[in-house]
Amino acid sequence: MDTRQTLRAHCARHLDTLRAEGRYRDFARLEKLADRFPVYRWHQPGAGPGEGREIVVWSSNDYLGMGSHPAVREAAAGAAALHGAGAGGTRNISGTSPLHTGLEAELADWHGKPAALLFGSGYMANQAALSTLLTALPGMEVFSDAMNHASMIDGMRRSGAKRHIWRHNDLAHLEELLRAADPASPKVIAFESVYSMEGDIAPLHDLCDLAQKYGAITYLDEVHAVGLYGPQGAGIAERDGASHRIDMIEGTLSKGIGVYGGYIAGETDWVDYIRSVAGGLIFTTALPPTVLAATLASIRQIRQDAPLRARMAGRAAALKAALDAAGLPRLPSESHIVPIPVPGADRCRAVARRLLEEHGLYVTPINYPTVPRGTERLRLCATPFHTDAMIADLVAALRAVLSVAEAA
Ligand SMILES: *Cc1c(COP(=O)(O)O)cnc(C)c1O
């Protein structure tokens, strides 16, 4: 077998399939302008340096614009000046600084948990924590919401634990599966709070009731909620007064917090166990000082900035109202995430391209495998910095693009 030749043919064939199905991913080159968020400069294919066109981004996960907050930028610059750019080692090999332990203490306190642990990203946190927890005891079984994120699925699969998948947010189905399982097996129930592709929110107390009834522990991904919900922005568990009932909370530093990295928070011995055995923590370089200092500044700001959260909620409500008034379809989101159904991968992609090229608006088309085929959508997020004028422009553009696409 000529491996090189065969591999080349495989890759080319796969890419052709993606293109034919309208699922080939082009990454638009978007230059963030910190002083003008959510205005970016779009570097079109073939554009030379400095030739970017100004556009408005409607699909940033920097939900609060914290990545551009003056205190956060200052903290990053200050840390670079004091400590340099990189951590220089894994946590075990000279890579743990007071910034790491300080941020972990802040995260634990924020979530009302005794301990927290940083990871290279939210993906790594889910993968490492779930695969480690689920192999801790023999015969562990995991119950997983059908819409859980790829990083959770990766961690659960790696563990080899028996996995039961319940229909999204369908607690009757979850209970059916729990009831049918071996009462003697150790169990983990894994779910998210805000689901990123639907914008709906899990009933945390009901999930905890079931966990209690069947002797399971709870693992909650709060990635799309940290910074955004609750009196101090710690997430839906804080908002619902459920933090003490959740055994392990996982979050990202990259979305509402606006910087980079991931973490878990929970019981001291569990967190220490994961710290001691998870390959995804042990064999990778620690987060750099710029990221840690910026994150700490961001969280401290967020915790006391309820008005910022209120502004974000107000903007999301204004966006939903404007879409409804214009007769544009949207999924019934309970959160800041506003999905607009545009079924068909080709059509969804074409609509997004026209929004960008003809209207200067960047909106990400969401296709399979992120969502099931036939449920393709545009995913919008209003930040506190999206103005009424920006909302009006978006609605006018969507109307134009969707009705033309409809007639075609
Ligand atoms: C984005 C995301 C992650 C991963 O977080 P990163 O820090 O971006 O790696 C985990 N869970 C969910 C639900 C996500 O949407």
Short mmCIF file of C-alpha atoms and ligand atoms in Angstrom, two decimals:
data_model
loop_
_atom_site.label_atom_id
_atom_site.label_comp_id
_atom_site.label_asym_id
_atom_site.label_seq_id
_atom_site.Cartn_x
_atom_site.Cartn_y
_atom_site.Cartn_z
CA MET A 1 0.00 0.00 0.00
CA ASP A 2 1.25 3.47 -0.89
CA THR A 3 0.15 5.17 2.32
CA ARG A 4 0.95 8.70 1.16
CA GLN A 5 -1.06 8.31 -2.05
CA THR A 6 -4.00 6.64 -0.31
CA LEU A 7 -4.14 9.25 2.42
CA ARG A 8 -3.97 12.07 -0.12
CA ALA A 9 -6.91 10.58 -2.03
CA HIS A 10 -8.89 10.11 1.19
CA CYS A 11 -8.42 13.72 2.27
CA ALA A 12 -9.30 15.08 -1.17
CA ARG A 13 -12.44 12.92 -1.32
CA HIS A 14 -13.54 13.99 2.15
CA LEU A 15 -13.03 17.67 1.36
CA ASP A 16 -14.99 17.28 -1.88
CA THR A 17 -17.88 15.78 0.08
CA LEU A 18 -17.84 18.66 2.55
CA ARG A 19 -17.88 21.18 -0.30
CA ALA A 20 -20.67 19.33 -2.12
CA GLU A 21 -22.80 19.35 1.06
CA GLY A 22 -22.12 23.02 1.77
CA ARG A 23 -20.32 22.06 4.99
CA TYR A 24 -16.78 23.04 4.05
CA ARG A 25 -15.59 25.46 6.71
CA ASP A 26 -14.10 28.74 5.56
CA PHE A 27 -12.70 30.74 8.45
CA ALA A 28 -13.39 34.41 7.79
CA ARG A 29 -10.38 36.53 8.80
CA LEU A 30 -11.77 39.02 11.31
CA GLU A 31 -9.55 41.63 12.90
CA LYS A 32 -10.90 42.63 16.29
CA LEU A 33 -10.80 46.35 17.09
CA ALA A 34 -10.69 46.54 20.87
CA ASP A 35 -11.91 50.14 21.08
CA ARG A 36 -14.84 49.55 18.77
CA PHE A 37 -16.25 46.12 19.71
CA PRO A 38 -18.38 44.62 18.08
CA VAL A 39 -16.98 46.36 14.97
CA TYR A 40 -14.24 44.29 13.31
CA ARG A 41 -12.23 44.55 10.12
CA TRP A 42 -12.96 41.72 7.67
CA HIS A 43 -10.02 40.69 5.51
CA GLN A 44 -11.59 39.32 2.37
CA PRO A 45 -9.89 36.49 0.49
CA GLY A 46 -7.11 38.03 -1.55
CA ALA A 47 -7.16 41.34 0.35
CA GLY A 48 -3.77 42.81 1.09
CA PRO A 49 -2.64 43.95 4.55
CA GLY A 50 -4.58 47.01 5.72
CA GLU A 51 -7.35 46.37 3.21
CA GLY A 52 -9.93 45.11 5.67
CA ARG A 53 -13.55 46.23 5.47
CA GLU A 54 -15.39 47.29 8.62
CA ILE A 55 -18.24 45.01 9.60
CA VAL A 56 -20.41 44.30 12.66
CA VAL A 57 -19.98 40.88 14.30
CA TRP A 58 -23.15 39.24 15.61
CA SER A 59 -21.63 35.90 16.51
CA SER A 60 -19.00 36.61 19.13
CA ASN A 61 -18.89 34.43 22.24
CA ASP A 62 -17.22 37.34 24.04
CA TYR A 63 -20.76 37.88 25.27
CA LEU A 64 -20.04 40.88 27.50
CA GLY A 65 -17.22 42.40 25.47
CA MET A 66 -14.89 41.78 28.43
CA GLY A 67 -12.01 40.96 26.07
CA SER A 68 -11.90 44.67 25.28
CA HIS A 69 -12.54 46.02 28.78
CA PRO A 70 -9.85 48.60 29.72
CA ALA A 71 -9.07 46.91 33.07
CA VAL A 72 -8.64 43.55 31.34
CA ARG A 73 -6.34 44.92 28.63
CA GLU A 74 -4.31 46.76 31.23
CA ALA A 75 -3.93 43.63 33.34
CA ALA A 76 -2.68 41.63 30.35
CA ALA A 77 -0.17 44.31 29.39
CA GLY A 78 0.98 44.70 33.00
CA ALA A 79 1.50 40.96 33.42
CA ALA A 80 3.48 40.76 30.18
CA ALA A 81 5.75 43.54 31.40
CA LEU A 82 6.25 41.93 34.83
CA HIS A 83 6.31 38.22 34.05
CA GLY A 84 6.83 37.90 30.29
CA ALA A 85 4.72 36.06 27.77
CA GLY A 86 4.66 32.34 28.58
CA ALA A 87 4.36 30.15 31.69
CA GLY A 88 7.50 28.25 30.75
CA GLY A 89 6.40 24.86 31.97
CA THR A 90 3.63 22.51 32.99
CA ARG A 91 1.98 23.13 36.35
CA ASN A 92 4.40 20.58 37.83
CA ILE A 93 7.53 21.78 36.07
CA SER A 94 8.00 25.36 37.30
CA GLY A 95 4.75 26.48 35.63
CA THR A 96 2.64 27.25 38.73
CA SER A 97 2.68 30.93 39.71
CA PRO A 98 0.78 32.88 42.37
CA LEU A 99 -1.43 34.02 39.48
CA HIS A 100 -2.55 30.41 38.92
CA THR A 101 -3.35 29.74 42.56
CA GLY A 102 -4.90 33.20 42.98
CA LEU A 103 -7.21 32.67 40.01
CA GLU A 104 -8.15 29.18 41.22
CA ALA A 105 -9.07 30.62 44.62
CA GLU A 106 -11.17 33.32 42.93
CA LEU A 107 -13.00 30.76 40.76
CA ALA A 108 -13.73 28.48 43.73
CA ASP A 109 -15.08 31.40 45.75
CA TRP A 110 -17.17 32.63 42.79
CA HIS A 111 -18.91 29.27 42.43
CA GLY A 112 -19.19 28.70 46.18
CA LYS A 113 -16.99 25.58 45.96
CA PRO A 114 -13.99 24.64 48.13
CA ALA A 115 -11.62 24.10 45.18
CA ALA A 116 -11.05 24.93 41.52
CA LEU A 117 -8.54 23.84 38.89
CA LEU A 118 -7.44 25.58 35.69
CA PHE A 119 -7.09 23.87 32.31
CA GLY A 120 -5.75 24.94 28.93
CA SER A 121 -9.32 25.40 27.67
CA GLY A 122 -12.92 24.53 28.46
CA TYR A 123 -12.61 21.64 26.02
CA MET A 124 -9.62 20.26 27.93
CA ALA A 125 -11.40 20.75 31.25
CA ASN A 126 -14.42 18.71 30.17
CA GLN A 127 -12.38 16.04 28.47
CA ALA A 128 -9.95 15.62 31.36
CA ALA A 129 -12.43 15.93 34.24
CA LEU A 130 -15.07 13.60 32.80
CA SER A 131 -12.66 10.95 31.55
CA THR A 132 -10.88 10.97 34.94
CA LEU A 133 -14.02 10.99 37.12
CA LEU A 134 -15.68 8.25 35.10
CA THR A 135 -12.73 5.88 35.46
CA ALA A 136 -12.31 6.53 39.19
CA LEU A 137 -14.65 3.71 40.25
CA PRO A 138 -15.33 0.39 38.54
CA GLY A 139 -18.63 0.13 36.65
CA MET A 140 -19.40 3.85 36.56
CA GLU A 141 -22.29 4.86 34.31
CA VAL A 142 -22.89 8.29 32.88
CA PHE A 143 -26.20 9.89 31.92
CA SER A 144 -25.78 12.57 29.29
CA ASP A 145 -28.15 15.13 27.75
CA ALA A 146 -28.44 14.56 23.99
CA MET A 147 -27.22 18.08 23.30
CA ASN A 148 -24.11 18.01 25.46
CA HIS A 149 -21.04 19.62 23.94
CA ALA A 150 -18.43 17.68 21.93
CA SER A 151 -15.86 18.14 24.71
CA MET A 152 -18.11 16.37 27.24
CA ILE A 153 -18.81 13.60 24.76
CA ASP A 154 -15.08 13.23 24.16
CA GLY A 155 -14.40 12.90 27.91
CA MET A 156 -17.24 10.40 28.41
CA ARG A 157 -16.17 8.28 25.41
CA ARG A 158 -12.54 8.21 26.48
CA SER A 159 -13.52 6.87 29.88
CA GLY A 160 -15.19 3.83 28.35
CA ALA A 161 -17.98 4.20 30.94
CA LYS A 162 -21.45 3.02 29.95
CA ARG A 163 -23.23 6.05 28.50
CA HIS A 164 -26.99 6.65 28.56
CA ILE A 165 -28.28 9.56 26.49
CA TRP A 166 -31.53 11.25 27.43
CA ARG A 167 -33.58 13.35 25.03
CA HIS A 168 -32.63 16.99 25.40
CA ASN A 169 -34.02 18.46 28.65
CA ASP A 170 -36.53 15.57 28.86
CA LEU A 171 -36.39 14.63 32.54
CA ALA A 172 -39.02 11.93 32.25
CA HIS A 173 -36.72 10.18 29.79
CA LEU A 174 -33.74 10.66 32.12
CA GLU A 175 -35.66 9.13 34.99
CA GLU A 176 -36.68 6.19 32.82
CA LEU A 177 -33.00 5.53 32.09
CA LEU A 178 -31.98 5.96 35.73
CA ARG A 179 -34.69 3.60 36.90
CA ALA A 180 -33.61 0.95 34.40
CA ALA A 181 -29.93 1.13 35.42
CA ASP A 182 -28.28 -1.10 38.03
CA PRO A 183 -29.01 0.51 41.44
CA ALA A 184 -25.58 -0.66 42.60
CA SER A 185 -23.59 1.18 39.92
CA PRO A 186 -21.98 4.57 40.65
CA LYS A 187 -23.62 7.22 38.47
CA VAL A 188 -22.82 10.65 37.03
CA ILE A 189 -25.42 12.90 35.41
CA ALA A 190 -23.82 15.35 32.97
CA PHE A 191 -25.56 18.37 31.47
CA GLU A 192 -25.21 22.03 30.55
CA SER A 193 -27.11 25.03 31.89
CA VAL A 194 -27.51 27.29 28.82
CA TYR A 195 -27.43 25.22 25.63
CA SER A 196 -25.49 27.11 23.04
CA MET A 197 -27.29 26.06 19.87
CA GLU A 198 -30.86 26.34 21.20
CA GLY A 199 -30.49 29.06 23.81
CA ASP A 200 -32.66 27.10 26.25
CA ILE A 201 -31.84 26.45 29.91
CA ALA A 202 -31.82 23.21 31.91
CA PRO A 203 -34.04 22.87 35.03
CA LEU A 204 -31.15 22.47 37.48
CA HIS A 205 -33.17 21.78 40.64
CA ASP A 206 -35.22 19.06 38.94
CA LEU A 207 -32.02 17.45 37.67
CA CYS A 208 -30.54 17.58 41.18
CA ASP A 209 -33.73 16.02 42.59
CA LEU A 210 -33.32 13.08 40.22
CA ALA A 211 -29.62 12.79 41.04
CA GLN A 212 -30.48 12.67 44.73
CA LYS A 213 -33.20 10.09 44.21
CA TYR A 214 -30.90 7.73 42.30
CA GLY A 215 -27.69 8.38 44.23
CA ALA A 216 -25.92 10.04 41.29
CA ILE A 217 -23.52 12.97 41.27
CA THR A 218 -24.07 16.01 39.03
CA TYR A 219 -21.62 17.49 36.50
CA LEU A 220 -22.64 20.85 35.04
CA ASP A 221 -21.13 22.68 32.06
CA GLU A 222 -21.81 26.41 32.71
CA VAL A 223 -19.72 27.56 29.75
CA HIS A 224 -22.44 29.73 28.18
CA ALA A 225 -23.63 31.13 31.50
CA VAL A 226 -20.53 32.18 33.46
CA GLY A 227 -20.30 35.94 33.61
CA LEU A 228 -23.87 36.33 32.41
CA TYR A 229 -26.36 35.02 34.96
CA GLY A 230 -26.72 35.21 38.73
CA PRO A 231 -26.20 38.11 41.14
CA GLN A 232 -22.39 37.86 40.75
CA GLY A 233 -22.43 36.35 37.27
CA ALA A 234 -21.35 32.87 38.40
CA GLY A 235 -23.96 31.25 36.17
CA ILE A 236 -27.38 29.62 36.18
CA ALA A 237 -26.58 27.55 39.28
CA GLU A 238 -26.00 30.80 41.17
CA ARG A 239 -29.10 32.40 39.64
CA ASP A 240 -31.27 29.43 40.65
CA GLY A 241 -29.68 28.98 44.08
CA ALA A 242 -28.54 25.50 43.04
CA SER A 243 -24.73 25.76 43.28
CA HIS A 244 -24.58 23.76 46.51
CA ARG A 245 -26.48 20.91 44.85
CA ILE A 246 -24.14 20.63 41.85
CA ASP A 247 -21.13 18.42 42.53
CA MET A 248 -18.88 19.72 39.80
CA ILE A 249 -19.12 22.89 37.75
CA GLU A 250 -17.09 23.31 34.57
CA GLY A 251 -16.57 26.66 32.88
CA THR A 252 -14.57 28.53 30.28
CA LEU A 253 -12.56 31.72 30.61
CA SER A 254 -13.03 32.34 26.89
CA LYS A 255 -16.66 33.33 26.45
CA GLY A 256 -18.41 35.60 28.97
CA ILE A 257 -15.08 36.25 30.68
CA GLY A 258 -13.55 37.24 27.35
CA VAL A 259 -10.03 35.79 27.72
CA TYR A 260 -8.85 32.17 27.40
CA GLY A 261 -8.76 28.88 29.32
CA GLY A 262 -11.08 26.54 31.21
CA TYR A 263 -11.66 25.20 34.72
CA ILE A 264 -13.58 22.94 37.05
CA ALA A 265 -14.81 23.73 40.57
CA GLY A 266 -15.97 21.24 43.19
CA GLU A 267 -15.11 19.19 46.24
CA THR A 268 -11.47 19.48 47.33
CA ASP A 269 -10.53 15.80 47.11
CA TRP A 270 -12.17 15.30 43.72
CA VAL A 271 -10.45 18.34 42.26
CA ASP A 272 -7.16 17.23 43.81
CA TYR A 273 -7.64 13.73 42.39
CA ILE A 274 -8.19 15.11 38.89
CA ARG A 275 -5.16 17.38 39.37
CA SER A 276 -3.10 14.37 40.31
CA VAL A 277 -4.12 11.94 37.57
CA ALA A 278 -5.55 13.79 34.53
CA GLY A 279 -3.15 13.65 31.58
CA GLY A 280 -4.86 16.70 30.05
CA LEU A 281 -3.57 18.72 32.98
CA ILE A 282 -0.26 17.06 33.80
CA PHE A 283 1.32 16.89 30.36
CA THR A 284 0.50 20.34 29.02
CA THR A 285 1.96 23.79 29.65
CA ALA A 286 0.26 26.02 32.21
CA LEU A 287 -1.74 29.08 31.14
CA PRO A 288 0.44 32.16 30.51
CA PRO A 289 0.58 35.13 32.94
CA THR A 290 -1.10 37.58 30.53
CA VAL A 291 -4.14 35.31 30.32
CA LEU A 292 -4.30 34.76 34.08
CA ALA A 293 -4.00 38.41 35.00
CA ALA A 294 -6.53 39.45 32.35
CA THR A 295 -8.94 36.75 33.54
CA LEU A 296 -8.64 37.74 37.17
CA ALA A 297 -9.31 41.38 36.27
CA SER A 298 -12.29 40.33 34.15
CA ILE A 299 -13.88 38.17 36.85
CA ARG A 300 -13.40 40.82 39.54
CA GLN A 301 -15.09 43.35 37.28
CA ILE A 302 -17.89 40.95 36.32
CA ARG A 303 -18.69 39.96 39.91
CA GLN A 304 -19.59 43.50 40.86
CA ASP A 305 -21.01 44.63 37.53
CA ALA A 306 -24.68 43.62 37.63
CA PRO A 307 -25.56 46.62 35.40
CA LEU A 308 -23.42 45.11 32.62
CA ARG A 309 -25.41 41.87 32.85
CA ALA A 310 -28.65 43.85 32.82
CA ARG A 311 -27.50 45.71 29.70
CA MET A 312 -26.74 42.43 27.96
CA ALA A 313 -30.14 41.02 28.87
CA GLY A 314 -31.76 44.25 27.65
CA ARG A 315 -29.96 44.06 24.32
CA ALA A 316 -30.95 40.41 23.83
CA ALA A 317 -34.58 41.32 24.58
CA ALA A 318 -34.41 44.23 22.13
CA LEU A 319 -32.99 41.95 19.42
CA LYS A 320 -35.72 39.34 19.96
CA ALA A 321 -38.44 42.01 19.92
CA ALA A 322 -37.10 43.54 16.71
CA LEU A 323 -36.95 40.14 14.98
CA ASP A 324 -40.50 39.34 16.10
CA ALA A 325 -41.80 42.73 14.97
CA ALA A 326 -40.26 42.15 11.54
CA GLY A 327 -41.88 38.73 11.28
CA LEU A 328 -38.51 36.96 11.20
CA PRO A 329 -38.47 33.40 12.54
CA ARG A 330 -36.43 32.50 15.62
CA LEU A 331 -36.16 29.58 18.00
CA PRO A 332 -37.80 30.18 21.40
CA SER A 333 -34.60 30.98 23.31
CA GLU A 334 -34.70 31.74 27.05
CA SER A 335 -31.22 33.20 27.04
CA HIS A 336 -28.96 35.72 25.31
CA ILE A 337 -28.50 33.28 22.40
CA VAL A 338 -30.89 33.92 19.50
CA PRO A 339 -30.96 31.20 16.82
CA ILE A 340 -32.67 31.88 13.50
CA PRO A 341 -33.62 28.73 11.59
CA VAL A 342 -32.33 28.59 8.00
CA PRO A 343 -32.73 24.92 7.05
CA GLY A 344 -30.34 23.46 4.47
CA ALA A 345 -26.57 23.67 4.79
CA ASP A 346 -26.14 25.33 1.39
CA ARG A 347 -28.85 27.86 2.01
CA CYS A 348 -27.66 28.67 5.51
CA ARG A 349 -24.14 29.21 4.27
CA ALA A 350 -25.36 31.32 1.31
CA VAL A 351 -27.46 33.51 3.61
CA ALA A 352 -24.49 34.10 5.92
CA ARG A 353 -22.24 34.91 2.96
CA ARG A 354 -24.71 37.47 1.63
CA LEU A 355 -25.06 39.09 5.05
CA LEU A 356 -21.30 39.52 5.12
CA GLU A 357 -20.65 40.51 1.51
CA GLU A 358 -23.72 42.66 0.85
CA HIS A 359 -24.51 44.00 4.31
CA GLY A 360 -21.24 43.97 6.26
CA LEU A 361 -22.67 41.72 9.00
CA TYR A 362 -20.90 38.65 10.28
CA VAL A 363 -23.20 35.85 11.47
CA THR A 364 -21.98 32.27 11.79
CA PRO A 365 -23.95 29.60 9.93
CA ILE A 366 -24.37 26.52 12.14
CA ASN A 367 -24.40 23.25 10.23
CA TYR A 368 -24.17 19.51 10.81
CA PRO A 369 -22.50 18.00 12.84
CA THR A 370 -22.93 20.86 15.33
CA VAL A 371 -26.72 20.59 14.87
CA PRO A 372 -28.77 17.82 13.17
CA ARG A 373 -29.20 18.08 9.38
CA GLY A 374 -32.32 20.05 8.47
CA THR A 375 -32.05 22.26 11.57
CA GLU A 376 -29.30 24.55 10.26
CA ARG A 377 -29.43 28.02 11.73
CA LEU A 378 -27.80 31.38 12.19
CA ARG A 379 -26.72 31.94 15.76
CA LEU A 380 -26.92 35.54 16.98
CA CYS A 381 -25.72 36.97 20.29
CA ALA A 382 -26.37 40.56 21.28
CA THR A 383 -23.71 42.02 23.54
CA PRO A 384 -24.09 45.16 25.69
CA PHE A 385 -22.33 46.97 22.83
CA HIS A 386 -24.80 46.22 20.04
CA THR A 387 -26.73 49.47 19.53
CA ASP A 388 -30.34 50.01 18.44
CA ALA A 389 -29.01 51.14 15.05
CA MET A 390 -27.04 47.89 14.70
CA ILE A 391 -30.15 45.88 15.53
CA ALA A 392 -32.17 47.82 12.95
CA ASP A 393 -29.49 47.21 10.29
CA LEU A 394 -29.41 43.51 11.09
CA VAL A 395 -33.18 43.14 10.91
CA ALA A 396 -33.35 44.98 7.57
CA ALA A 397 -30.54 42.83 6.16
CA LEU A 398 -32.09 39.58 7.38
CA ARG A 399 -35.40 40.56 5.85
CA ALA A 400 -33.76 41.27 2.52
CA VAL A 401 -31.58 38.19 2.49
CA LEU A 402 -34.13 35.71 3.80
CA SER A 403 -37.02 36.79 1.59
CA VAL A 404 -34.81 36.76 -1.52
CA ALA A 405 -33.50 33.34 -0.55
CA GLU A 406 -37.11 32.25 0.06
CA ALA A 407 -38.20 33.26 -3.44
CA ALA A 408 -35.17 31.66 -5.11
C1 LIG B 1 -17.14 26.37 23.88
C2 LIG B 1 -17.62 25.28 24.75
C3 LIG B 1 -16.73 24.51 25.51
C4 LIG B 1 -15.26 24.62 25.34
O1 LIG B 1 -14.74 25.78 25.88
P1 LIG B 1 -13.39 26.39 25.29
O2 LIG B 1 -12.82 27.16 26.41
O3 LIG B 1 -13.77 27.20 24.11
O4 LIG B 1 -12.53 25.21 24.90
C5 LIG B 1 -17.25 23.61 26.42
N1 LIG B 1 -18.58 23.42 26.55
C6 LIG B 1 -19.46 24.11 25.82
C7 LIG B 1 -20.91 23.88 26.01
C8 LIG B 1 -19.01 25.04 24.86
O5 LIG B 1 -19.88 25.69 24.11
#
